Short mmCIF file of C-alpha atoms and ligand atoms in Angstrom, two decimals:
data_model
loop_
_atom_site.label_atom_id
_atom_site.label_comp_id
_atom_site.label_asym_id
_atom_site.label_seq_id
_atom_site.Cartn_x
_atom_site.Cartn_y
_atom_site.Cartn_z
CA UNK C 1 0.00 0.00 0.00
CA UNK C 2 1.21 3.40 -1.24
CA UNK C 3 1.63 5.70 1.75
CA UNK C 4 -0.58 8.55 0.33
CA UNK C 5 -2.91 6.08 -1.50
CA UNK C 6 -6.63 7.47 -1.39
CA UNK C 7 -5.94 10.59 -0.42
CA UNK C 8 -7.03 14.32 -2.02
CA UNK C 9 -3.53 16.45 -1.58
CA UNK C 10 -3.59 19.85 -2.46
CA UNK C 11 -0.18 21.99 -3.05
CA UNK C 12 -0.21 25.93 -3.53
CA UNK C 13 2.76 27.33 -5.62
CA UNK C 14 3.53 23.49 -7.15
CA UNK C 15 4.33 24.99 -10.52
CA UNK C 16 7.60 24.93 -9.59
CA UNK C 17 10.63 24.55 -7.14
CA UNK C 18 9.60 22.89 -4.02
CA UNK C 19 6.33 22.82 -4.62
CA UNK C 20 6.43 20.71 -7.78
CA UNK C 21 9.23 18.57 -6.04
CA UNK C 22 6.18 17.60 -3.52
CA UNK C 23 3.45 17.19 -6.08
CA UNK C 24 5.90 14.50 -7.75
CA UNK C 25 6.93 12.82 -4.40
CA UNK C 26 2.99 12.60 -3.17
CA UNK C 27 2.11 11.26 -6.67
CA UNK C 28 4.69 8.45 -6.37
CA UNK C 29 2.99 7.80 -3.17
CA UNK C 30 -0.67 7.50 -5.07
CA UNK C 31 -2.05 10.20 -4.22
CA UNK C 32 -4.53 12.74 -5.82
CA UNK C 33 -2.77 15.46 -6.91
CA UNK C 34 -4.36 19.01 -7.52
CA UNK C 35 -1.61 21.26 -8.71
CA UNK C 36 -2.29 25.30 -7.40
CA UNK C 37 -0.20 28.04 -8.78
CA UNK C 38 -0.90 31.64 -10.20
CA UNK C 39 1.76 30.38 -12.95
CA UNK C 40 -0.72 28.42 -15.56
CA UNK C 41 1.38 27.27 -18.04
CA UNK C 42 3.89 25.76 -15.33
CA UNK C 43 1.30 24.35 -13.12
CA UNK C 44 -0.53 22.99 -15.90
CA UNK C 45 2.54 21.34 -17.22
CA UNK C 46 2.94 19.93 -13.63
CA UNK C 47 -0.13 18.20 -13.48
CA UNK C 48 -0.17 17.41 -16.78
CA UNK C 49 3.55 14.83 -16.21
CA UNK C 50 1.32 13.49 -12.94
CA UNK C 51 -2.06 13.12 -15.12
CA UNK C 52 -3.02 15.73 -12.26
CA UNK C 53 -5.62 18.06 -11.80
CA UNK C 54 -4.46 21.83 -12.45
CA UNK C 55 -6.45 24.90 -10.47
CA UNK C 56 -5.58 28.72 -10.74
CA UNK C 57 -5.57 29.78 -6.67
CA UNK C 58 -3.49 33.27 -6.21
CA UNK C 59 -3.33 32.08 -2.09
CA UNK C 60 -3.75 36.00 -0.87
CA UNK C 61 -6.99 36.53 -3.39
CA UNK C 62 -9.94 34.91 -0.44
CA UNK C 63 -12.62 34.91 -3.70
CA UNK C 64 -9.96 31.88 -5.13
CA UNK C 65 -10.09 30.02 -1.90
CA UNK C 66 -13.66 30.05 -2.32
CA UNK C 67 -14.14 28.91 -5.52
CA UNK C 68 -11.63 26.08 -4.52
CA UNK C 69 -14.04 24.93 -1.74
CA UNK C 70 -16.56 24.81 -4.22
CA UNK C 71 -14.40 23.17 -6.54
CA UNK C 72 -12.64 20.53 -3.87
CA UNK C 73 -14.97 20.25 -1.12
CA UNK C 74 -13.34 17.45 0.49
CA UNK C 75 -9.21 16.96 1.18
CA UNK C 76 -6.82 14.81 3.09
CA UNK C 77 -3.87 17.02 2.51
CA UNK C 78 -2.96 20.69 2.36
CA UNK C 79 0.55 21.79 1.56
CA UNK C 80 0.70 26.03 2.01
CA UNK C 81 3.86 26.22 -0.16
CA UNK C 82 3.31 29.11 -2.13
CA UNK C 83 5.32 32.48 -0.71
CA UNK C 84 7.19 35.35 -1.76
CA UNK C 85 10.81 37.15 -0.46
CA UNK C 86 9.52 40.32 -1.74
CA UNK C 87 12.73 40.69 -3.68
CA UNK C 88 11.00 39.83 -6.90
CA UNK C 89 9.88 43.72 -7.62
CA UNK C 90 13.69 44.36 -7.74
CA UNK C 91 13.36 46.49 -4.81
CA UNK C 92 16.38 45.33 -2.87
CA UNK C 93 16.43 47.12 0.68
CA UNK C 94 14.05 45.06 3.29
CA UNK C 95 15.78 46.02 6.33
CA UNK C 96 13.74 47.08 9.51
CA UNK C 97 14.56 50.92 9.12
CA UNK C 98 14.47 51.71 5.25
CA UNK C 99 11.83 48.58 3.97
CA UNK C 100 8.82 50.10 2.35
CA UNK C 101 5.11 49.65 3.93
CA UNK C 102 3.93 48.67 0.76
CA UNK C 103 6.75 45.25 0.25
CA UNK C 104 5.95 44.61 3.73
CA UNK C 105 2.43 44.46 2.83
CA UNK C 106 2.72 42.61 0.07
CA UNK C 107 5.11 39.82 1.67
CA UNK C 108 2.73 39.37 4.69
CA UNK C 109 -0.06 39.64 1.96
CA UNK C 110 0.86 36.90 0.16
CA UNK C 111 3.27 34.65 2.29
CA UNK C 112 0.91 34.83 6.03
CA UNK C 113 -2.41 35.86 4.59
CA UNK C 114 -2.26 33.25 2.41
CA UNK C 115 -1.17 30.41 4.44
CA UNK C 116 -4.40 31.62 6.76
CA UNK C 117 -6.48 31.43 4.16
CA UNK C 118 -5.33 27.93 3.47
CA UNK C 119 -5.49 26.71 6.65
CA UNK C 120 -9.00 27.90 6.89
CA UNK C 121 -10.31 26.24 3.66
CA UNK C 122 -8.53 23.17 4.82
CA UNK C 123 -10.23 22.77 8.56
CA UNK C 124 -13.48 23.15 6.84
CA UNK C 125 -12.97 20.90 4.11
CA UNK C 126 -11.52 18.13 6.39
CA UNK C 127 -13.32 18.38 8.90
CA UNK C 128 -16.38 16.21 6.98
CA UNK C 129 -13.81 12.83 7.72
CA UNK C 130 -12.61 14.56 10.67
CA UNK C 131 -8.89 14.28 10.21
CA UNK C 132 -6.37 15.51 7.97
CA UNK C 133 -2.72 17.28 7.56
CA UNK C 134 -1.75 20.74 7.29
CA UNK C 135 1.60 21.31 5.84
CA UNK C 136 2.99 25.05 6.07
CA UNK C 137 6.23 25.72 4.55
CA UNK C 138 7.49 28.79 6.58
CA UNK C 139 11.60 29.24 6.69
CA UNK C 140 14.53 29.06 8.95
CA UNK C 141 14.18 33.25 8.48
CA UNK C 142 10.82 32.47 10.46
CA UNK C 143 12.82 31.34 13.42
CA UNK C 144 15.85 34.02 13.76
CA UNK C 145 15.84 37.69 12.86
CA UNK C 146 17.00 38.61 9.24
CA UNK C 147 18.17 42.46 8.84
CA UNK C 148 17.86 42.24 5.55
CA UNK C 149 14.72 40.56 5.08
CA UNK C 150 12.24 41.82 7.69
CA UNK C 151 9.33 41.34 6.00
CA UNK C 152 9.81 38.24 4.70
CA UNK C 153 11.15 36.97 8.17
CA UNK C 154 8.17 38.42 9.72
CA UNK C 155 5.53 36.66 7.40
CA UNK C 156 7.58 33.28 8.08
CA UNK C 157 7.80 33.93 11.90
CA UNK C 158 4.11 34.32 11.66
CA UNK C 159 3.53 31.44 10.09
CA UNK C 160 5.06 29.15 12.22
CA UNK C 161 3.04 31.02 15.27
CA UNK C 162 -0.25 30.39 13.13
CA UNK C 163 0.63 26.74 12.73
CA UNK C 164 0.39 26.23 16.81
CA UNK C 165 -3.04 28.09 17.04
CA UNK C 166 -4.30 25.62 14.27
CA UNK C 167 -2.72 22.54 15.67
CA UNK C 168 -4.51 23.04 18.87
CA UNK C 169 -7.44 24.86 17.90
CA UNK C 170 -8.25 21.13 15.53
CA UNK C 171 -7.13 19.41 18.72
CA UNK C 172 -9.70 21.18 20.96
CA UNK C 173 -12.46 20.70 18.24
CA UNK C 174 -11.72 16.96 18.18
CA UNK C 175 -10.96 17.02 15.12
CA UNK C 176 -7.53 14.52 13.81
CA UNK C 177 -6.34 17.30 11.41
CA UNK C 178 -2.87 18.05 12.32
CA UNK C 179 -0.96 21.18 11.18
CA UNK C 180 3.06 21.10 11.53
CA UNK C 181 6.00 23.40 9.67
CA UNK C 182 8.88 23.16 7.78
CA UNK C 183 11.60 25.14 8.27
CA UNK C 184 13.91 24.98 5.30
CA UNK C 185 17.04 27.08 4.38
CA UNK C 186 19.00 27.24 1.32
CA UNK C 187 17.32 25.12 -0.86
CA UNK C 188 18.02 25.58 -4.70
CA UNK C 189 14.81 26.35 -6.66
CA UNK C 190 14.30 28.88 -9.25
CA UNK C 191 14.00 30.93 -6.74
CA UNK C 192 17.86 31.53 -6.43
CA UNK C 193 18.36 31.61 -9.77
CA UNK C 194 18.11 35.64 -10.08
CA UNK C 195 20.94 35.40 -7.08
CA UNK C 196 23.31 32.84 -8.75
CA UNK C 197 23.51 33.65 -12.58
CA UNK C 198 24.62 31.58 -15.25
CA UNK C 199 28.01 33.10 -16.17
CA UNK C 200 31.65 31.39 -14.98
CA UNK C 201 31.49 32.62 -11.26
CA UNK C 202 27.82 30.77 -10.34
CA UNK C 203 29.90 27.92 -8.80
CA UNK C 204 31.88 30.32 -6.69
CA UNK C 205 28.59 32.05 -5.79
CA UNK C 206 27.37 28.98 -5.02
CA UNK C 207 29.86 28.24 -2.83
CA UNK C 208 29.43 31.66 -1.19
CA UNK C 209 26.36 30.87 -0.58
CA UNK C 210 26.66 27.54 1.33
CA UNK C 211 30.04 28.72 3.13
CA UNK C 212 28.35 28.99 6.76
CA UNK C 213 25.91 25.87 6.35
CA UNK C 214 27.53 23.27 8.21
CA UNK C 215 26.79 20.24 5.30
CA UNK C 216 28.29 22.94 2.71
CA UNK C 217 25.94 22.88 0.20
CA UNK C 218 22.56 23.57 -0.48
CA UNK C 219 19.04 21.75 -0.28
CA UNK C 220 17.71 20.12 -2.72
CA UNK C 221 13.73 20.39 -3.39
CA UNK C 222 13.46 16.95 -3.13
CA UNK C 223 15.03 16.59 0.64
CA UNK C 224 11.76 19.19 1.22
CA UNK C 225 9.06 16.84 -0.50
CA UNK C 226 10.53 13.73 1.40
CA UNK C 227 9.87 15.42 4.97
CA UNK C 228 6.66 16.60 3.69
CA UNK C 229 5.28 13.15 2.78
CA UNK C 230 5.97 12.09 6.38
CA UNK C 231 4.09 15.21 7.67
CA UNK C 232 1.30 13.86 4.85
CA UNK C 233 1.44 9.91 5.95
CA UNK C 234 -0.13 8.45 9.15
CA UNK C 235 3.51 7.77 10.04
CA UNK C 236 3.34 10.94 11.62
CA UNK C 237 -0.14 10.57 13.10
CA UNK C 238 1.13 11.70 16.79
CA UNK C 239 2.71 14.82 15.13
CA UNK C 240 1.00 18.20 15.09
CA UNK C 241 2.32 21.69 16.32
CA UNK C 242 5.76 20.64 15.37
CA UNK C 243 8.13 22.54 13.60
CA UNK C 244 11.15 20.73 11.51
CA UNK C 245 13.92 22.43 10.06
CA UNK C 246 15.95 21.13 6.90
CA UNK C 247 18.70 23.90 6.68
CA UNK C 248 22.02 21.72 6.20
CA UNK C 249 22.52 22.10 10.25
CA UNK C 250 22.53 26.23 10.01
CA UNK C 251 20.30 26.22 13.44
CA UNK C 252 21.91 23.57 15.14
CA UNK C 253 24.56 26.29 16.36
CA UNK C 254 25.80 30.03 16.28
CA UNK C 255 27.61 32.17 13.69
CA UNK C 256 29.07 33.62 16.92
CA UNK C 257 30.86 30.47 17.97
CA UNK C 258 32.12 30.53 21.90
CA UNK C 259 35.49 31.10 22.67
CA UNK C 260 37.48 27.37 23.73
P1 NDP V 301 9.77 29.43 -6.10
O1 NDP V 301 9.81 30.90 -6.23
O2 NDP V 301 10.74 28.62 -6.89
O3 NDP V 301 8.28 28.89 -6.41
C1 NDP V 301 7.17 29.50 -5.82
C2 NDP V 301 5.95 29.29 -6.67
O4 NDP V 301 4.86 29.97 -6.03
C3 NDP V 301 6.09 29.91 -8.07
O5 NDP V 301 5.54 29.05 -9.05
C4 NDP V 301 5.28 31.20 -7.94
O6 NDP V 301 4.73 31.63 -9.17
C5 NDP V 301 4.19 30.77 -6.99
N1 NDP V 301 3.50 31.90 -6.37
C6 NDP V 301 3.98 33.13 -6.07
N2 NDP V 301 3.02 33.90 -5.54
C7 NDP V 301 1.90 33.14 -5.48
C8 NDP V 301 0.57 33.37 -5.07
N3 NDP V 301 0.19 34.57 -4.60
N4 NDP V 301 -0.32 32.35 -5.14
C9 NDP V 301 0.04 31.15 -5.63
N5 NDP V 301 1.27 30.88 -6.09
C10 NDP V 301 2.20 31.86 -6.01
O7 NDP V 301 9.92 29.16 -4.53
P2 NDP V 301 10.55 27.92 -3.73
O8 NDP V 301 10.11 26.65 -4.33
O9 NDP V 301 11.99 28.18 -3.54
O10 NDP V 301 9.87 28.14 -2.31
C11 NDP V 301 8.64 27.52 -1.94
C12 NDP V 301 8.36 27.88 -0.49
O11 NDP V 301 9.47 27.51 0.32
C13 NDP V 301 8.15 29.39 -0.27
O12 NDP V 301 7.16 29.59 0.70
C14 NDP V 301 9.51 29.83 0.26
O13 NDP V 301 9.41 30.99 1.08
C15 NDP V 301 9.89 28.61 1.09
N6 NDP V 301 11.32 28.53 1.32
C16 NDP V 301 12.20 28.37 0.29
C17 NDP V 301 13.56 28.30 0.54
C18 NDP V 301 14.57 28.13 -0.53
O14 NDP V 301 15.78 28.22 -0.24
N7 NDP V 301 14.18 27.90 -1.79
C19 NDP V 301 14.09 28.40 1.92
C20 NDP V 301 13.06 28.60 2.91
C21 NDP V 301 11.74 28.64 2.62
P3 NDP V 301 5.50 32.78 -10.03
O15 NDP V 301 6.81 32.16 -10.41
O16 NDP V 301 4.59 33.05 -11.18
O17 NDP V 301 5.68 33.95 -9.09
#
């Protein structure tokens, strides 16, 4: 028996990156895949490799969410993947005392609003078989302070506060729908790409990049979609409120390493 066999999983931002890495691993694992992405052509293209079912869902826009319940009525499995650094306008200064009210809205907008929105979808549409797993892909920015990404650290740090509050409110409702993050760092999607280039110095970039993470390299989406079919599975049936970081080892310690 497959270990997702039967169930309904839906994935926000699976046109790419991570979220098409976990689209792919929960398909292996027989599951029903519905593909989510403001991209079209990508997501479609997704779904199409997986014989999947593709849906436009912009996660921030609440009139999407509610054509989606509509649409999917019923789930097993939501993965809130889809999110932002806010570095994609090419506006490049995020820091606490110059960032602009307007990225910081739009990061929150996008990365917390629309995990809430997910998360609130999902309750209801689970909570017909009474159980169920929420998947929120926050960031190891949502667990330490990043100068210069505020906002983005923010929306993540949120995130894995909202995560709790679901966990236990499902809990107190007694409802089996469990709700855990993922803290990952460094992992090389498309996202990076912008960051890395193309030319003769993207493998010393790279290594630039991956100097202070202890396994000295980076992620791979795939390491991702593996922890988040556990989160999906009943092998992690006792797990909810939990938070699991796959960053290489870059919280196991300090940058500011103690004196011998
Ligand atoms: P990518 O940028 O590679 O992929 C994100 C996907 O989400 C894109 O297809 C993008 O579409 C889509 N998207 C953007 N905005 C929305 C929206 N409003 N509604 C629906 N879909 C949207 O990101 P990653 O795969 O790298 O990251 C996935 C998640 O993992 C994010 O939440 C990210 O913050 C988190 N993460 C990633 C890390 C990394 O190192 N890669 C580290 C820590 C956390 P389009 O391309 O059209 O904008």
């Amino acid at each position: 028996m497959r270990k997702l066999q039967g169930k309904t999983c839906l994935i926000t931002g699976a046109a790419r990156g991570i979220g098409d890495a976990i689209a792919r691993a929960f398909a292996a694992e027989g599951a029903e895949i519905i593909v989510t992405d403001i991209n079209e052509e990508g997501g479609r293209a997704v779904a199409d490799d997986l014989d999947a079912r593709f849906e436009r869902l912009d996660v921030s826009d609440e009139n999407d969410w509610a054509r989606i319940a509509t649409r999917i009525p019923t789930l097993d499995v939501l993965v809130n993947n889809a999110g932002i650094t806010g570095f994609e306008t090419g506006e490049t200064v995020h820091d606490p005392e110059n960032a602009s009210l307007e990225t910081w809205r739009e990061v929150h907008r996008i990365n917390l609003d629309g995990t809430f929105l997910g998360c609130r979808y999902a309750i209801k549409a689970m909570r017909g078989k009474g159980a169920g797993s929420i998947i929120n892909i926050s960031s190891r920015s949502g667990m330490v302070g990043i100068p210069g990404a505020a906002a983005y650290a923010s929306s993540k740090a949120a995130i894995r506060n909202h995560t709790k509050s679901v966990a236990l409110y499902c809990a107190q409702q007694g409802l089996n729908i469990r709700c855990n993050s993922i803290h990952p760092a460094a992992i090389l999607t498309p996202m990076w790409e912008p960051m890395l280039g193309d030319g003769p110095d993207r493998e010393a970039r790279i290594a630039a990049f991956v100097s202070d993470t202890p396994l000295k390299r980076f992620g791979t989406p795939e390491e991702v979609a593996a922890l988040a079919l556990l989160l999906a599975s009943d092998n992690a049936a006792y797990m909810t409120g939990a938070e699991l970081t796959m960053d290489g080892g870059i919280l196991a310690g300090s940058a500011a390493a103690p004196g011998s």
